[in-house]
XYZ file of N, CA and C in Angstrom:
279
model
N -10.938 42.027 9.361
C -12.133 41.307 8.984
C -12.023 39.890 9.532
N -12.938 39.535 10.419
C -12.884 38.180 10.975
C -13.670 37.220 10.099
N -13.210 36.014 10.123
C -13.857 34.977 9.335
C -14.281 33.866 10.286
N -15.514 33.368 10.116
C -15.978 32.294 10.992
C -15.170 31.034 10.726
N -14.962 30.223 11.762
C -14.208 28.991 11.570
C -14.946 28.040 10.631
N -14.176 27.220 9.964
C -14.755 26.248 9.048
C -15.647 25.279 9.818
N -16.673 24.797 9.146
C -17.596 23.847 9.772
C -16.899 22.522 10.023
N -17.152 21.957 11.173
C -16.605 20.649 11.507
C -17.712 19.787 12.078
N -17.460 18.497 12.174
C -18.450 17.614 12.776
C -18.587 17.905 14.261
N -17.573 18.531 14.858
C -17.645 18.852 16.278
C -18.723 19.882 16.578
N -18.867 20.881 15.703
C -19.878 21.899 15.981
C -21.176 21.634 15.226
N -21.266 20.508 14.539
C -22.473 20.037 13.873
C -23.039 21.030 12.871
N -22.210 21.790 12.246
C -22.647 22.728 11.218
C -22.278 22.155 9.854
N -23.256 21.974 9.011
C -23.004 21.415 7.688
C -23.311 22.478 6.642
N -22.354 23.336 6.377
C -22.560 24.410 5.425
C -22.814 23.846 4.046
N -23.832 24.391 3.370
C -24.131 23.989 2.016
C -24.848 22.649 1.912
N -25.108 22.013 3.017
C -25.805 20.734 3.012
C -27.138 20.882 3.716
N -28.145 20.288 3.116
C -29.438 20.279 3.772
C -29.623 18.922 4.422
N -30.168 18.925 5.610
C -30.337 17.685 6.347
C -31.620 17.761 7.168
N -32.049 16.618 7.640
C -33.177 16.525 8.559
C -32.733 15.671 9.738
N -33.480 15.737 10.813
C -33.205 14.910 11.976
C -34.135 13.711 11.955
N -33.590 12.542 12.240
C -34.372 11.308 12.260
C -34.051 10.517 13.519
N -35.036 9.761 13.962
C -34.867 8.890 15.109
C -33.940 7.744 14.749
N -32.940 7.510 15.584
C -32.048 6.368 15.417
C -32.665 5.216 16.198
N -33.383 4.364 15.485
C -34.148 3.288 16.112
C -33.240 2.321 16.872
N -32.083 2.015 16.320
C -31.156 1.095 16.981
C -30.762 1.623 18.355
N -30.411 2.902 18.426
C -30.024 3.492 19.710
C -31.201 3.559 20.669
N -32.390 3.885 20.144
C -33.566 3.923 21.010
C -33.828 2.545 21.609
N -33.738 1.513 20.791
C -33.977 0.161 21.298
C -32.912 -0.275 22.305
N -31.693 0.195 22.150
C -30.661 -0.104 23.149
C -31.052 0.493 24.499
N -31.538 1.718 24.466
C -31.930 2.401 25.698
C -33.156 1.743 26.318
N -34.181 1.483 25.510
C -35.399 0.897 26.061
C -35.156 -0.530 26.547
N -34.329 -1.268 25.839
C -34.015 -2.648 26.241
C -33.290 -2.691 27.580
N -32.462 -1.693 27.831
C -31.752 -1.625 29.110
C -32.728 -1.470 30.279
N -33.936 -1.008 29.976
C -34.984 -0.871 30.994
C -35.966 -2.042 30.936
N -35.642 -3.051 30.141
C -36.499 -4.226 30.039
C -37.593 -4.120 28.995
N -37.550 -3.089 28.164
C -38.579 -2.879 27.146
C -37.993 -3.062 25.743
N -37.988 -4.298 25.263
C -37.370 -4.605 23.970
C -38.378 -4.669 22.833
N -39.661 -4.489 23.119
C -40.683 -4.574 22.074
C -41.483 -3.286 22.011
N -42.138 -3.085 20.891
C -43.005 -1.927 20.748
C -44.119 -1.921 21.768
N -44.661 -3.098 22.053
C -45.740 -3.196 23.027
C -45.255 -2.748 24.404
N -44.070 -3.185 24.798
C -43.527 -2.813 26.104
C -43.278 -1.304 26.189
N -42.767 -0.724 25.105
C -42.544 0.727 25.065
C -43.876 1.455 25.190
N -44.868 0.991 24.457
C -46.212 1.578 24.522
C -46.758 1.526 25.945
N -46.648 0.381 26.602
C -47.186 0.210 27.949
C -46.516 1.155 28.944
N -45.207 1.330 28.811
C -44.492 2.163 29.794
C -44.668 3.654 29.509
N -44.749 4.049 28.238
C -44.783 5.476 27.895
C -46.180 6.041 27.721
N -47.142 5.180 27.365
C -48.484 5.676 27.066
C -48.634 6.147 25.633
N -47.577 6.054 24.847
C -47.661 6.380 23.419
C -48.451 5.254 22.762
N -49.337 5.584 21.831
C -50.159 4.543 21.223
C -49.279 3.452 20.614
N -49.758 2.224 20.718
C -48.994 1.083 20.224
C -48.702 1.215 18.735
N -49.680 1.672 17.959
C -49.476 1.812 16.518
C -48.405 2.859 16.209
N -48.387 3.942 16.980
C -47.364 4.973 16.774
C -45.977 4.426 17.078
N -45.857 3.700 18.190
C -44.558 3.132 18.548
C -44.062 2.216 17.431
N -44.931 1.363 16.904
C -44.513 0.458 15.836
C -44.128 1.218 14.563
N -44.806 2.327 14.292
C -44.413 3.141 13.126
C -43.049 3.785 13.355
N -42.764 4.235 14.579
C -41.444 4.801 14.885
C -40.365 3.740 14.713
N -40.628 2.554 15.248
C -39.617 1.492 15.194
C -39.381 0.978 13.782
N -40.394 1.052 12.939
C -40.228 0.595 11.553
C -39.652 1.686 10.657
N -39.612 2.928 11.167
C -39.063 4.034 10.385
C -40.071 4.680 9.458
N -41.338 4.293 9.541
C -42.349 4.891 8.658
C -42.903 6.193 9.204
N -42.600 6.506 10.473
C -43.030 7.769 11.071
C -41.978 8.230 12.062
N -42.004 9.511 12.333
C -41.106 10.117 13.303
C -41.931 10.619 14.476
N -41.427 10.506 15.694
C -42.195 10.974 16.842
C -42.373 12.495 16.835
N -43.552 12.927 17.244
C -43.759 14.360 17.427
C -43.102 14.761 18.750
N -43.140 16.025 19.056
C -42.463 16.508 20.259
C -43.028 15.869 21.521
N -44.333 15.716 21.591
C -44.954 15.112 22.765
C -44.454 13.677 22.964
N -44.440 12.889 21.910
C -43.976 11.500 22.020
C -42.488 11.434 22.328
N -41.711 12.301 21.698
C -40.269 12.323 21.961
C -40.004 12.627 23.434
N -40.736 13.578 23.996
C -40.541 13.928 25.396
C -41.026 12.820 26.332
N -42.053 12.093 25.943
C -42.482 10.947 26.754
C -41.377 9.897 26.809
N -40.744 9.648 25.676
C -39.630 8.697 25.641
C -38.482 9.172 26.527
N -38.116 10.440 26.369
C -37.009 11.023 27.132
C -37.275 10.946 28.639
N -38.457 11.335 29.053
C -38.757 11.342 30.482
C -38.918 9.935 31.047
N -39.489 9.037 30.270
C -39.697 7.670 30.755
C -38.380 6.925 30.907
N -37.502 7.064 29.909
C -36.257 6.293 29.911
C -35.050 7.110 30.357
N -35.256 8.389 30.695
C -34.228 9.254 31.265
C -32.949 9.294 30.423
N -33.069 9.839 29.211
C -31.908 10.010 28.344
C -31.975 11.365 27.659
N -30.866 11.796 27.115
C -30.779 13.041 26.351
C -31.280 12.754 24.941
N -32.198 13.537 24.453
C -32.799 13.313 23.135
C -31.743 13.216 22.033
N -30.627 13.915 22.218
C -29.573 13.872 21.202
C -28.938 12.497 21.066
N -29.152 11.639 22.069
C -28.594 10.287 22.027
C -29.293 9.413 20.986
N -30.513 9.775 20.594
C -31.262 8.932 19.656
C -31.631 9.656 18.363
N -31.014 10.801 18.142
C -31.288 11.566 16.933
C -30.062 11.557 16.037
N -30.295 11.348 14.746
C -29.191 11.417 13.793
C -29.558 12.382 12.675
N -28.525 12.954 12.077
C -28.692 13.839 10.924
C -28.673 12.995 9.667
N -29.616 13.273 8.785
C -29.701 12.528 7.535
C -29.815 13.553 6.402
N -28.994 13.397 5.354
C -29.134 14.315 4.219
C -30.558 14.252 3.662
N -31.069 15.378 3.206
C -32.433 15.463 2.702
C -32.674 14.398 1.623
N -31.720 14.181 0.751
C -31.893 13.221 -0.334
C -32.137 11.820 0.222
N -31.425 11.442 1.288
C -31.568 10.112 1.875
C -32.851 9.985 2.673
N -33.371 11.106 3.153
C -34.576 11.061 3.975
C -35.855 10.996 3.155
N -35.758 11.349 1.897
C -36.963 11.390 1.043
C -37.498 10.028 0.725
């Protein structure tokens, strides 16, 4: 009888824990700033994402939908996993 290996942070499996994915604003701003876009307005201008949406993402009051996330990824050429963090459900509420 084989048993699956225990969950580790390496394989990103959190058995018995519920979590959600959230945008890591600090990391996103590091990436956008490296391209000269340190403000929400600059991000909006380069990506075409509405200015109000960008400001909601940066303030943490909203999360980007798939379309906006892909615009960020393609515009700034990064792996989406670089700006996503796992947050326990309790902390995300």
